[in-house]
Amino acid sequence: MQRLGCKGLSKVLMVAALAMGLGAMSSSYAANEKFVLISHAPDSDSWWNTIKNAIKQAGEDFNVTVDYRNPPNGDLADMSRLIEQAAARHYDGVIASIADFSVLKKAMENVTAKKIPLVTINSGTQKQSEELGAIMHVGQPEYDAGHGAGEKAKAAGIKSFLCVNHYATNPSSFERCRGFADAIGVDYKKATLDAGQDPTGIESKVSAYLRNNPGTQAVLALGPDSAAPSLRALQKMGLKGKTWFATFDLSDEIAKGIKDGSVQFAIDQQPYLEGYIPVAVLAIMTQDKITDVAAIQAKLKANPKFQARLAEYGLAPIYGPRHISSGPGYITKDNLDKVLKYAGQYR
Amino acid sequence: MNSSSAHADSNSPAQQNIVPQDERVRKEGSLKRFLGRPEFASLAGAILVFIVFGFAAGDSGMFNLDGVINWMQVAAYLGLISIGACVLMIAGEFDLSIGSMIGFAGMMVAIPTVYFHWPFWLAVMFAFAGSMALGWLNGYLVVKTRLPSFIVTLAFMFILRGLTLALSIMFANRTIVSGVGDLAAADWLGSWLFTGNLGSGLFHWMAAQGWIATAANGQPLVGGIPKVIVWWLVLALGASFVLARTRFGNWIFAVGGDANAAKNVGVPVKRVKTSLFVFTAFCACLFAVLQVADVGSAAADRGLQKEFEAIIAAVIGGALLTGGYGSVIGACFGALIFGVVQIGITYTNLNSDWFRVFLGVMLLVAVLFNNYVRRRVTEAR
């Protein structure tokens, strides 16, 4: 019995010492503003790596600490707990993606109820962001991204197109097609193909569509998953390089296509900005006690450190009256090398 | 008994009223008895974890009322399924399909409510009936085929996860079905048992007295005790009572200790095992219904890896993988440790990339401590 007491105690002390180390580690930070970014991505998602790097650099530039939190398995119910936790912890600012409005609404209202400034990013719409009482939304509005690409197509004289949609299960995917169609003045429903996920299936569906509609001047792919099979279909029909082609996001095949001229451009969401801008906005708000969004934006534009980052990585945000859009940015022959150099880190 | 006559010539009054001792029973100190209980280590572990976070995150808001309710909810959700996992483990069986069952049961609530316009209470009944039937099937296959439950439920883990995905695409054409929250809150059964908080009147009154924190609009930050915490306590007490005080509880221990011996003395081994698989499925479904009512949607990836968390909580709570030993209260402390660590780590400034490492180490330490104490106490004679 007594030996148990001794041994058990020494073990407890050992663990406690370990814990003290942890405690000491956690209190060694300077007492500056603390923000948190909560994403919906599981641990296995590499796309958010860019955003993690962005919040680190924004933290250095504005002298704030930013924690990154995510539900390990990508479970949105866990994500809402993390948002509640951020409210309970009294962060000076919270950044979160609106992965699902109805699931996260209650938790986000906890944040705004405590008067903690909230910036929403990535998924979700500007309307939802305003409804949640957030300061602004930093993301790529799907319709605008499609519309921006469509205007470039219109300038190239495009009057008909095919939209290859590989994730039709997500209703917001059609917004991209609709934006593009509105810009060149056609009906998007006739031009949109629900291609499914299977690459072979996508390829044959695209071929079939182009055979039935031989006058199609342009193809818009909604991502690498639909871009590669569509390019293969064009190649087999001898249309590669003749048909105007644009796509969302970047992959190795798309980069090759941009190099050899068969792809006009790739639409880039510029995730770095979805990490950097919210941190900068919250820092300006808390450090300079500014609440007016226009004044915050002016201050942000005038910040030399921010401008230096933009120049270094070749990024261009789009400033709106309230919200700031991270995209669409365009990857063309001119900036491809820079993008590839930083891909997965800052682009 | 003539032991009293042996003391008859003794004059001291203190020895006059000594209760005769049965020579077959050795008296043990109450401390030693306490140390030998299966839940002791998890209780000690929980205290240790609280001490750790008291130092590491004491002033971060983790121990404010809204912080406490936040991690208590995480612990409560996990507690529900760890009770099921624990009782099943005491009976010497295993259920790896708990997590998939959560996803599946959630869809059984959400799809009928949103797409077939069933009333919420009916969908809940349907989900409970469906899950418990699947639990019975699990149990039936284990008992009938004599296969290890590990294998059978591993198969069901994949079957149910796959069905959740396939059926949600088939009926709803999406993997996340939302819009259930308001329907649940408006429903008599939903609002009575699953949504909202208990004691909201009391909390509003406390807020009015200025005892608890309020938001800018004067509403209390915490509007009451979430229903899931109440369910957790009720289920824990109920299961503990059954284990400790009923014949069925004795049967569970007997079946887990030695199924053959139990069968020979007349314990209905098959019935006990099958009904515990049904109970585990019930716990998973309860988890799902509460979660759907809370977040307002079901998704195909809900409950991912929750079966392992439930088993871990039961093991921290003193349950043995071989069966015949364990405690529901211990499993609840295991769930509490898990919830506190999972959420607590986000209150410290540790990079959350290290969360799983920290969790794993913590669990290993808890289980080693557990084993060590048990061995010292039960074998040192």
PDB file of C-alpha atoms in Angstrom, chain A residues 89-339:
ATOM      1  CA  ARG A  89     -12.003  31.873 -24.595  1.00  0.00           C
ATOM      2  CA  HIS A  90     -12.469  35.594 -25.265  1.00  0.00           C
ATOM      3  CA  TYR A  91     -10.298  35.860 -28.321  1.00  0.00           C
ATOM      4  CA  ASP A  92      -9.897  39.414 -29.584  1.00  0.00           C
ATOM      5  CA  GLY A  93     -11.218  38.325 -32.947  1.00  0.00           C
ATOM      6  CA  VAL A  94     -12.575  35.224 -34.654  1.00  0.00           C
ATOM      7  CA  ILE A  95     -12.188  34.171 -38.289  1.00  0.00           C
ATOM      8  CA  ALA A  96     -14.305  31.264 -39.551  1.00  0.00           C
ATOM      9  CA  SER A  97     -15.488  29.719 -42.775  1.00  0.00           C
ATOM     10  CA  ILE A  98     -19.253  29.411 -43.280  1.00  0.00           C
ATOM     11  CA  ALA A  99     -19.071  25.749 -44.219  1.00  0.00           C
ATOM     12  CA  ASP A 100     -22.768  25.275 -43.537  1.00  0.00           C
ATOM     13  CA  PHE A 101     -24.877  28.236 -42.522  1.00  0.00           C
ATOM     14  CA  SER A 102     -27.552  26.334 -40.588  1.00  0.00           C
ATOM     15  CA  VAL A 103     -25.083  24.212 -38.616  1.00  0.00           C
ATOM     16  CA  LEU A 104     -22.781  27.052 -37.600  1.00  0.00           C
ATOM     17  CA  LYS A 105     -25.314  29.872 -37.173  1.00  0.00           C
ATOM     18  CA  LYS A 106     -25.937  29.245 -33.476  1.00  0.00           C
ATOM     19  CA  ALA A 107     -22.264  28.978 -32.604  1.00  0.00           C
ATOM     20  CA  MET A 108     -21.323  32.108 -34.554  1.00  0.00           C
ATOM     21  CA  GLU A 109     -24.070  34.060 -32.813  1.00  0.00           C
ATOM     22  CA  ASN A 110     -22.280  33.164 -29.561  1.00  0.00           C
ATOM     23  CA  VAL A 111     -19.259  35.034 -30.890  1.00  0.00           C
ATOM     24  CA  THR A 112     -21.128  38.171 -31.967  1.00  0.00           C
ATOM     25  CA  ALA A 113     -23.236  38.143 -28.783  1.00  0.00           C
ATOM     26  CA  LYS A 114     -20.022  38.569 -26.816  1.00  0.00           C
ATOM     27  CA  LYS A 115     -19.077  41.550 -29.000  1.00  0.00           C
ATOM     28  CA  ILE A 116     -16.100  39.667 -30.422  1.00  0.00           C
ATOM     29  CA  PRO A 117     -15.404  40.859 -33.972  1.00  0.00           C
ATOM     30  CA  LEU A 118     -16.018  38.142 -36.548  1.00  0.00           C
ATOM     31  CA  VAL A 119     -14.704  37.869 -40.105  1.00  0.00           C
ATOM     32  CA  THR A 120     -16.020  35.085 -42.324  1.00  0.00           C
ATOM     33  CA  ILE A 121     -13.941  33.515 -45.068  1.00  0.00           C
ATOM     34  CA  ASN A 122     -13.866  30.988 -47.906  1.00  0.00           C
ATOM     35  CA  SER A 123     -17.225  29.232 -48.246  1.00  0.00           C
ATOM     36  CA  GLY A 124     -20.559  30.905 -47.672  1.00  0.00           C
ATOM     37  CA  THR A 125     -21.977  34.029 -49.239  1.00  0.00           C
ATOM     38  CA  GLN A 126     -21.636  37.708 -48.425  1.00  0.00           C
ATOM     39  CA  LYS A 127     -25.332  37.774 -47.570  1.00  0.00           C
ATOM     40  CA  GLN A 128     -24.912  34.993 -44.983  1.00  0.00           C
ATOM     41  CA  SER A 129     -21.900  36.801 -43.576  1.00  0.00           C
ATOM     42  CA  GLU A 130     -23.922  39.980 -43.072  1.00  0.00           C
ATOM     43  CA  GLU A 131     -26.755  37.990 -41.506  1.00  0.00           C
ATOM     44  CA  LEU A 132     -24.304  36.605 -38.944  1.00  0.00           C
ATOM     45  CA  GLY A 133     -23.218  40.130 -38.061  1.00  0.00           C
ATOM     46  CA  ALA A 134     -19.691  39.656 -39.355  1.00  0.00           C
ATOM     47  CA  ILE A 135     -17.543  42.646 -40.257  1.00  0.00           C
ATOM     48  CA  MET A 136     -16.861  41.344 -43.714  1.00  0.00           C
ATOM     49  CA  HIS A 137     -16.523  38.228 -45.830  1.00  0.00           C
ATOM     50  CA  VAL A 138     -13.257  37.391 -47.539  1.00  0.00           C
ATOM     51  CA  GLY A 139     -13.777  34.794 -50.220  1.00  0.00           C
ATOM     52  CA  GLN A 140     -14.380  34.230 -53.871  1.00  0.00           C
ATOM     53  CA  PRO A 141     -18.048  34.860 -54.740  1.00  0.00           C
ATOM     54  CA  GLU A 142     -18.825  32.071 -57.211  1.00  0.00           C
ATOM     55  CA  TYR A 143     -20.989  34.185 -59.499  1.00  0.00           C
ATOM     56  CA  ASP A 144     -18.434  36.999 -59.670  1.00  0.00           C
ATOM     57  CA  ALA A 145     -15.627  34.557 -60.453  1.00  0.00           C
ATOM     58  CA  GLY A 146     -17.613  33.061 -63.318  1.00  0.00           C
ATOM     59  CA  HIS A 147     -18.626  36.522 -64.502  1.00  0.00           C
ATOM     60  CA  GLY A 148     -15.030  37.797 -64.450  1.00  0.00           C
ATOM     61  CA  ALA A 149     -13.897  34.854 -66.569  1.00  0.00           C
ATOM     62  CA  GLY A 150     -16.862  35.428 -68.899  1.00  0.00           C
ATOM     63  CA  GLU A 151     -15.896  39.041 -69.486  1.00  0.00           C
ATOM     64  CA  LYS A 152     -12.420  37.969 -70.542  1.00  0.00           C
ATOM     65  CA  ALA A 153     -14.044  35.475 -72.910  1.00  0.00           C
ATOM     66  CA  LYS A 154     -16.363  38.159 -74.284  1.00  0.00           C
ATOM     67  CA  ALA A 155     -13.344  40.344 -75.002  1.00  0.00           C
ATOM     68  CA  ALA A 156     -11.917  37.428 -76.998  1.00  0.00           C
ATOM     69  CA  GLY A 157     -15.125  37.293 -79.033  1.00  0.00           C
ATOM     70  CA  ILE A 158     -16.674  34.193 -77.490  1.00  0.00           C
ATOM     71  CA  LYS A 159     -20.443  33.803 -78.036  1.00  0.00           C
ATOM     72  CA  SER A 160     -21.121  30.193 -76.985  1.00  0.00           C
ATOM     73  CA  PHE A 161     -19.628  27.912 -74.353  1.00  0.00           C
ATOM     74  CA  LEU A 162     -19.844  24.650 -72.458  1.00  0.00           C
ATOM     75  CA  CYS A 163     -19.629  24.595 -68.654  1.00  0.00           C
ATOM     76  CA  VAL A 164     -18.248  21.254 -67.395  1.00  0.00           C
ATOM     77  CA  ASN A 165     -19.570  20.770 -63.860  1.00  0.00           C
ATOM     78  CA  HIS A 166     -18.086  17.839 -61.942  1.00  0.00           C
ATOM     79  CA  TYR A 167     -19.649  18.628 -58.562  1.00  0.00           C
ATOM     80  CA  ALA A 168     -23.262  19.338 -59.392  1.00  0.00           C
ATOM     81  CA  THR A 169     -24.241  18.005 -55.945  1.00  0.00           C
ATOM     82  CA  ASN A 170     -23.132  21.399 -54.626  1.00  0.00           C
ATOM     83  CA  PRO A 171     -25.723  23.973 -55.712  1.00  0.00           C
ATOM     84  CA  SER A 172     -23.207  26.837 -55.631  1.00  0.00           C
ATOM     85  CA  SER A 173     -21.251  25.218 -58.469  1.00  0.00           C
ATOM     86  CA  PHE A 174     -23.920  26.345 -60.949  1.00  0.00           C
ATOM     87  CA  GLU A 175     -23.317  29.956 -59.922  1.00  0.00           C
ATOM     88  CA  ARG A 176     -19.953  29.800 -61.683  1.00  0.00           C
ATOM     89  CA  CYS A 177     -21.593  28.691 -64.919  1.00  0.00           C
ATOM     90  CA  ARG A 178     -24.368  31.270 -64.547  1.00  0.00           C
ATOM     91  CA  GLY A 179     -21.890  34.123 -64.066  1.00  0.00           C
ATOM     92  CA  PHE A 180     -19.931  33.151 -67.160  1.00  0.00           C
ATOM     93  CA  ALA A 181     -23.096  32.741 -69.230  1.00  0.00           C
ATOM     94  CA  ASP A 182     -24.472  36.129 -68.154  1.00  0.00           C
ATOM     95  CA  ALA A 183     -21.224  37.824 -69.146  1.00  0.00           C
ATOM     96  CA  ILE A 184     -21.310  36.501 -72.699  1.00  0.00           C
ATOM     97  CA  GLY A 185     -25.109  36.738 -72.877  1.00  0.00           C
ATOM     98  CA  VAL A 186     -26.311  33.125 -73.206  1.00  0.00           C
ATOM     99  CA  ASP A 187     -28.597  30.853 -71.176  1.00  0.00           C
ATOM    100  CA  TYR A 188     -26.461  28.866 -68.736  1.00  0.00           C
ATOM    101  CA  LYS A 189     -28.885  25.935 -68.439  1.00  0.00           C
ATOM    102  CA  LYS A 190     -28.373  24.863 -72.047  1.00  0.00           C
ATOM    103  CA  ALA A 191     -24.616  25.267 -71.737  1.00  0.00           C
ATOM    104  CA  THR A 192     -24.081  23.372 -68.477  1.00  0.00           C
ATOM    105  CA  LEU A 193     -23.112  19.730 -68.349  1.00  0.00           C
ATOM    106  CA  ASP A 194     -23.535  17.713 -65.144  1.00  0.00           C
ATOM    107  CA  ALA A 195     -20.470  15.598 -65.854  1.00  0.00           C
ATOM    108  CA  GLY A 196     -20.242  13.463 -62.696  1.00  0.00           C
ATOM    109  CA  GLN A 197     -17.026  12.579 -60.893  1.00  0.00           C
ATOM    110  CA  ASP A 198     -15.619   9.804 -63.056  1.00  0.00           C
ATOM    111  CA  PRO A 199     -12.853  11.053 -65.406  1.00  0.00           C
ATOM    112  CA  THR A 200     -13.726   8.597 -68.193  1.00  0.00           C
ATOM    113  CA  GLY A 201     -17.379   9.589 -67.964  1.00  0.00           C
ATOM    114  CA  ILE A 202     -16.511  13.287 -68.075  1.00  0.00           C
ATOM    115  CA  GLU A 203     -14.383  12.805 -71.161  1.00  0.00           C
ATOM    116  CA  SER A 204     -17.064  10.951 -73.115  1.00  0.00           C
ATOM    117  CA  LYS A 205     -19.822  13.368 -72.054  1.00  0.00           C
ATOM    118  CA  VAL A 206     -17.762  16.364 -73.183  1.00  0.00           C
ATOM    119  CA  SER A 207     -17.011  14.673 -76.536  1.00  0.00           C
ATOM    120  CA  ALA A 208     -20.693  13.882 -77.020  1.00  0.00           C
ATOM    121  CA  TYR A 209     -21.726  17.459 -76.253  1.00  0.00           C
ATOM    122  CA  LEU A 210     -19.170  18.954 -78.614  1.00  0.00           C
ATOM    123  CA  ARG A 211     -20.260  16.563 -81.410  1.00  0.00           C
ATOM    124  CA  ASN A 212     -23.896  17.548 -80.906  1.00  0.00           C
ATOM    125  CA  ASN A 213     -23.019  21.259 -80.659  1.00  0.00           C
ATOM    126  CA  PRO A 214     -20.149  21.663 -83.134  1.00  0.00           C
ATOM    127  CA  GLY A 215     -20.239  25.456 -82.960  1.00  0.00           C
ATOM    128  CA  THR A 216     -19.192  25.614 -79.296  1.00  0.00           C
ATOM    129  CA  GLN A 217     -16.419  28.180 -79.084  1.00  0.00           C
ATOM    130  CA  ALA A 218     -15.323  27.831 -75.464  1.00  0.00           C
ATOM    131  CA  VAL A 219     -15.125  25.359 -72.589  1.00  0.00           C
ATOM    132  CA  LEU A 220     -15.131  26.332 -68.909  1.00  0.00           C
ATOM    133  CA  ALA A 221     -14.094  23.622 -66.456  1.00  0.00           C
ATOM    134  CA  LEU A 222     -14.976  24.044 -62.787  1.00  0.00           C
ATOM    135  CA  GLY A 223     -11.785  22.505 -61.434  1.00  0.00           C
ATOM    136  CA  PRO A 224      -8.832  20.202 -62.119  1.00  0.00           C
ATOM    137  CA  ASP A 225     -11.106  17.143 -61.845  1.00  0.00           C
ATOM    138  CA  SER A 226     -13.107  18.240 -64.871  1.00  0.00           C
ATOM    139  CA  ALA A 227     -10.345  20.187 -66.658  1.00  0.00           C
ATOM    140  CA  ALA A 228      -8.031  17.246 -67.354  1.00  0.00           C
ATOM    141  CA  PRO A 229     -10.679  14.950 -68.945  1.00  0.00           C
ATOM    142  CA  SER A 230     -12.122  17.895 -70.916  1.00  0.00           C
ATOM    143  CA  LEU A 231      -8.676  18.689 -72.301  1.00  0.00           C
ATOM    144  CA  ARG A 232      -8.253  15.037 -73.273  1.00  0.00           C
ATOM    145  CA  ALA A 233     -11.595  15.107 -75.070  1.00  0.00           C
ATOM    146  CA  LEU A 234     -10.566  18.250 -76.978  1.00  0.00           C
ATOM    147  CA  GLN A 235      -7.244  16.686 -77.883  1.00  0.00           C
ATOM    148  CA  LYS A 236      -8.854  13.533 -79.279  1.00  0.00           C
ATOM    149  CA  MET A 237     -11.234  15.644 -81.352  1.00  0.00           C
ATOM    150  CA  GLY A 238      -8.371  17.766 -82.628  1.00  0.00           C
ATOM    151  CA  LEU A 239      -9.788  20.891 -81.030  1.00  0.00           C
ATOM    152  CA  LYS A 240      -7.070  21.437 -78.438  1.00  0.00           C
ATOM    153  CA  GLY A 241      -5.654  24.922 -78.820  1.00  0.00           C
ATOM    154  CA  LYS A 242      -8.514  25.860 -81.211  1.00  0.00           C
ATOM    155  CA  THR A 243     -11.274  25.942 -78.616  1.00  0.00           C
ATOM    156  CA  TRP A 244     -11.005  28.726 -76.038  1.00  0.00           C
ATOM    157  CA  PHE A 245     -10.464  27.000 -72.684  1.00  0.00           C
ATOM    158  CA  ALA A 246     -10.491  28.251 -69.114  1.00  0.00           C
ATOM    159  CA  THR A 247     -10.697  26.506 -65.776  1.00  0.00           C
ATOM    160  CA  PHE A 248     -10.966  27.050 -62.039  1.00  0.00           C
ATOM    161  CA  ASP A 249      -7.939  26.241 -59.874  1.00  0.00           C
ATOM    162  CA  LEU A 250      -4.562  24.845 -60.836  1.00  0.00           C
ATOM    163  CA  SER A 251      -3.003  21.420 -61.317  1.00  0.00           C
ATOM    164  CA  ASP A 252       0.024  20.088 -63.191  1.00  0.00           C
ATOM    165  CA  GLU A 253      -1.990  19.380 -66.350  1.00  0.00           C
ATOM    166  CA  ILE A 254      -3.519  22.851 -66.268  1.00  0.00           C
ATOM    167  CA  ALA A 255      -0.107  24.459 -65.781  1.00  0.00           C
ATOM    168  CA  LYS A 256       1.159  22.521 -68.836  1.00  0.00           C
ATOM    169  CA  GLY A 257      -1.875  23.705 -70.788  1.00  0.00           C
ATOM    170  CA  ILE A 258      -1.219  27.341 -69.865  1.00  0.00           C
ATOM    171  CA  LYS A 259       2.402  26.940 -70.990  1.00  0.00           C
ATOM    172  CA  ASP A 260       1.535  25.467 -74.401  1.00  0.00           C
ATOM    173  CA  GLY A 261      -1.335  27.874 -74.979  1.00  0.00           C
ATOM    174  CA  SER A 262      -4.199  25.369 -74.982  1.00  0.00           C
ATOM    175  CA  VAL A 263      -5.527  26.881 -71.737  1.00  0.00           C
ATOM    176  CA  GLN A 264      -6.158  30.645 -71.724  1.00  0.00           C
ATOM    177  CA  PHE A 265      -6.030  31.043 -67.951  1.00  0.00           C
ATOM    178  CA  ALA A 266      -6.864  29.425 -64.629  1.00  0.00           C
ATOM    179  CA  ILE A 267      -9.112  31.216 -62.143  1.00  0.00           C
ATOM    180  CA  ASP A 268      -7.343  31.437 -58.826  1.00  0.00           C
ATOM    181  CA  GLN A 269      -9.103  31.911 -55.496  1.00  0.00           C
ATOM    182  CA  GLN A 270      -5.868  33.243 -53.947  1.00  0.00           C
ATOM    183  CA  PRO A 271      -6.331  31.469 -50.592  1.00  0.00           C
ATOM    184  CA  TYR A 272      -3.376  33.354 -49.113  1.00  0.00           C
ATOM    185  CA  LEU A 273      -5.592  36.431 -48.978  1.00  0.00           C
ATOM    186  CA  GLU A 274      -8.328  34.514 -47.144  1.00  0.00           C
ATOM    187  CA  GLY A 275      -5.849  34.029 -44.335  1.00  0.00           C
ATOM    188  CA  TYR A 276      -3.944  37.307 -44.423  1.00  0.00           C
ATOM    189  CA  ILE A 277      -6.684  39.900 -44.940  1.00  0.00           C
ATOM    190  CA  PRO A 278      -8.968  38.841 -42.031  1.00  0.00           C
ATOM    191  CA  VAL A 279      -6.034  38.924 -39.604  1.00  0.00           C
ATOM    192  CA  ALA A 280      -4.970  42.330 -40.907  1.00  0.00           C
ATOM    193  CA  VAL A 281      -8.529  43.671 -40.690  1.00  0.00           C
ATOM    194  CA  LEU A 282      -8.992  42.440 -37.110  1.00  0.00           C
ATOM    195  CA  ALA A 283      -5.584  43.801 -36.108  1.00  0.00           C
ATOM    196  CA  ILE A 284      -6.366  47.237 -37.542  1.00  0.00           C
ATOM    197  CA  MET A 285      -9.757  47.195 -35.805  1.00  0.00           C
ATOM    198  CA  THR A 286      -8.417  46.335 -32.376  1.00  0.00           C
ATOM    199  CA  GLN A 287      -5.117  48.220 -32.475  1.00  0.00           C
ATOM    200  CA  ASP A 288      -6.383  51.448 -34.028  1.00  0.00           C
ATOM    201  CA  LYS A 289      -9.917  51.247 -32.586  1.00  0.00           C
ATOM    202  CA  ILE A 290     -11.508  51.715 -36.005  1.00  0.00           C
ATOM    203  CA  THR A 291     -14.940  50.224 -36.625  1.00  0.00           C
ATOM    204  CA  ASP A 292     -15.783  51.797 -39.986  1.00  0.00           C
ATOM    205  CA  VAL A 293     -15.142  49.241 -42.731  1.00  0.00           C
ATOM    206  CA  ALA A 294     -14.112  51.819 -45.349  1.00  0.00           C
ATOM    207  CA  ALA A 295     -11.542  53.297 -42.977  1.00  0.00           C
ATOM    208  CA  ILE A 296     -10.209  49.816 -42.202  1.00  0.00           C
ATOM    209  CA  GLN A 297      -9.847  49.064 -45.894  1.00  0.00           C
ATOM    210  CA  ALA A 298      -8.045  52.377 -46.514  1.00  0.00           C
ATOM    211  CA  LYS A 299      -5.650  51.617 -43.692  1.00  0.00           C
ATOM    212  CA  LEU A 300      -5.075  48.112 -45.037  1.00  0.00           C
ATOM    213  CA  LYS A 301      -4.323  49.386 -48.564  1.00  0.00           C
ATOM    214  CA  ALA A 302      -1.853  51.888 -47.151  1.00  0.00           C
ATOM    215  CA  ASN A 303       0.018  49.241 -45.159  1.00  0.00           C
ATOM    216  CA  PRO A 304       3.514  48.807 -46.672  1.00  0.00           C
ATOM    217  CA  LYS A 305       4.023  45.312 -45.231  1.00  0.00           C
ATOM    218  CA  PHE A 306       0.798  44.093 -46.810  1.00  0.00           C
ATOM    219  CA  GLN A 307       1.707  45.643 -50.160  1.00  0.00           C
ATOM    220  CA  ALA A 308       5.134  44.004 -49.980  1.00  0.00           C
ATOM    221  CA  ARG A 309       3.510  40.576 -49.515  1.00  0.00           C
ATOM    222  CA  LEU A 310       1.137  41.190 -52.426  1.00  0.00           C
ATOM    223  CA  ALA A 311       4.034  42.150 -54.688  1.00  0.00           C
ATOM    224  CA  GLU A 312       6.173  39.227 -53.549  1.00  0.00           C
ATOM    225  CA  TYR A 313       3.544  36.576 -54.282  1.00  0.00           C
ATOM    226  CA  GLY A 314       1.863  38.404 -57.162  1.00  0.00           C
ATOM    227  CA  LEU A 315      -1.573  38.620 -55.553  1.00  0.00           C
ATOM    228  CA  ALA A 316      -4.398  41.061 -56.226  1.00  0.00           C
ATOM    229  CA  PRO A 317      -7.432  41.341 -53.932  1.00  0.00           C
ATOM    230  CA  ILE A 318     -10.679  42.925 -55.136  1.00  0.00           C
ATOM    231  CA  TYR A 319     -11.987  45.574 -52.724  1.00  0.00           C
ATOM    232  CA  GLY A 320     -15.732  45.982 -52.431  1.00  0.00           C
ATOM    233  CA  PRO A 321     -17.694  48.563 -50.400  1.00  0.00           C
ATOM    234  CA  ARG A 322     -17.784  46.181 -47.431  1.00  0.00           C
ATOM    235  CA  HIS A 323     -16.432  42.791 -48.375  1.00  0.00           C
ATOM    236  CA  ILE A 324     -13.067  42.000 -49.889  1.00  0.00           C
ATOM    237  CA  SER A 325     -12.898  39.261 -52.507  1.00  0.00           C
ATOM    238  CA  SER A 326      -9.831  37.058 -52.570  1.00  0.00           C
ATOM    239  CA  GLY A 327     -10.641  36.015 -56.118  1.00  0.00           C
ATOM    240  CA  PRO A 328     -10.962  35.743 -58.994  1.00  0.00           C
ATOM    241  CA  GLY A 329      -7.282  36.095 -59.713  1.00  0.00           C
ATOM    242  CA  TYR A 330      -6.079  34.875 -63.082  1.00  0.00           C
ATOM    243  CA  ILE A 331      -3.115  32.640 -63.740  1.00  0.00           C
ATOM    244  CA  THR A 332      -1.815  33.202 -67.256  1.00  0.00           C
ATOM    245  CA  LYS A 333       1.470  32.672 -69.094  1.00  0.00           C
ATOM    246  CA  ASP A 334       2.815  35.890 -67.560  1.00  0.00           C
ATOM    247  CA  ASN A 335       2.575  34.949 -63.894  1.00  0.00           C
ATOM    248  CA  LEU A 336       2.603  31.154 -64.115  1.00  0.00           C
ATOM    249  CA  ASP A 337       6.211  30.774 -62.994  1.00  0.00           C
ATOM    250  CA  LYS A 338       5.649  32.840 -59.886  1.00  0.00           C
ATOM    251  CA  VAL A 339       2.528  30.869 -58.994  1.00  0.00           C
TER     252      VAL A 339
END
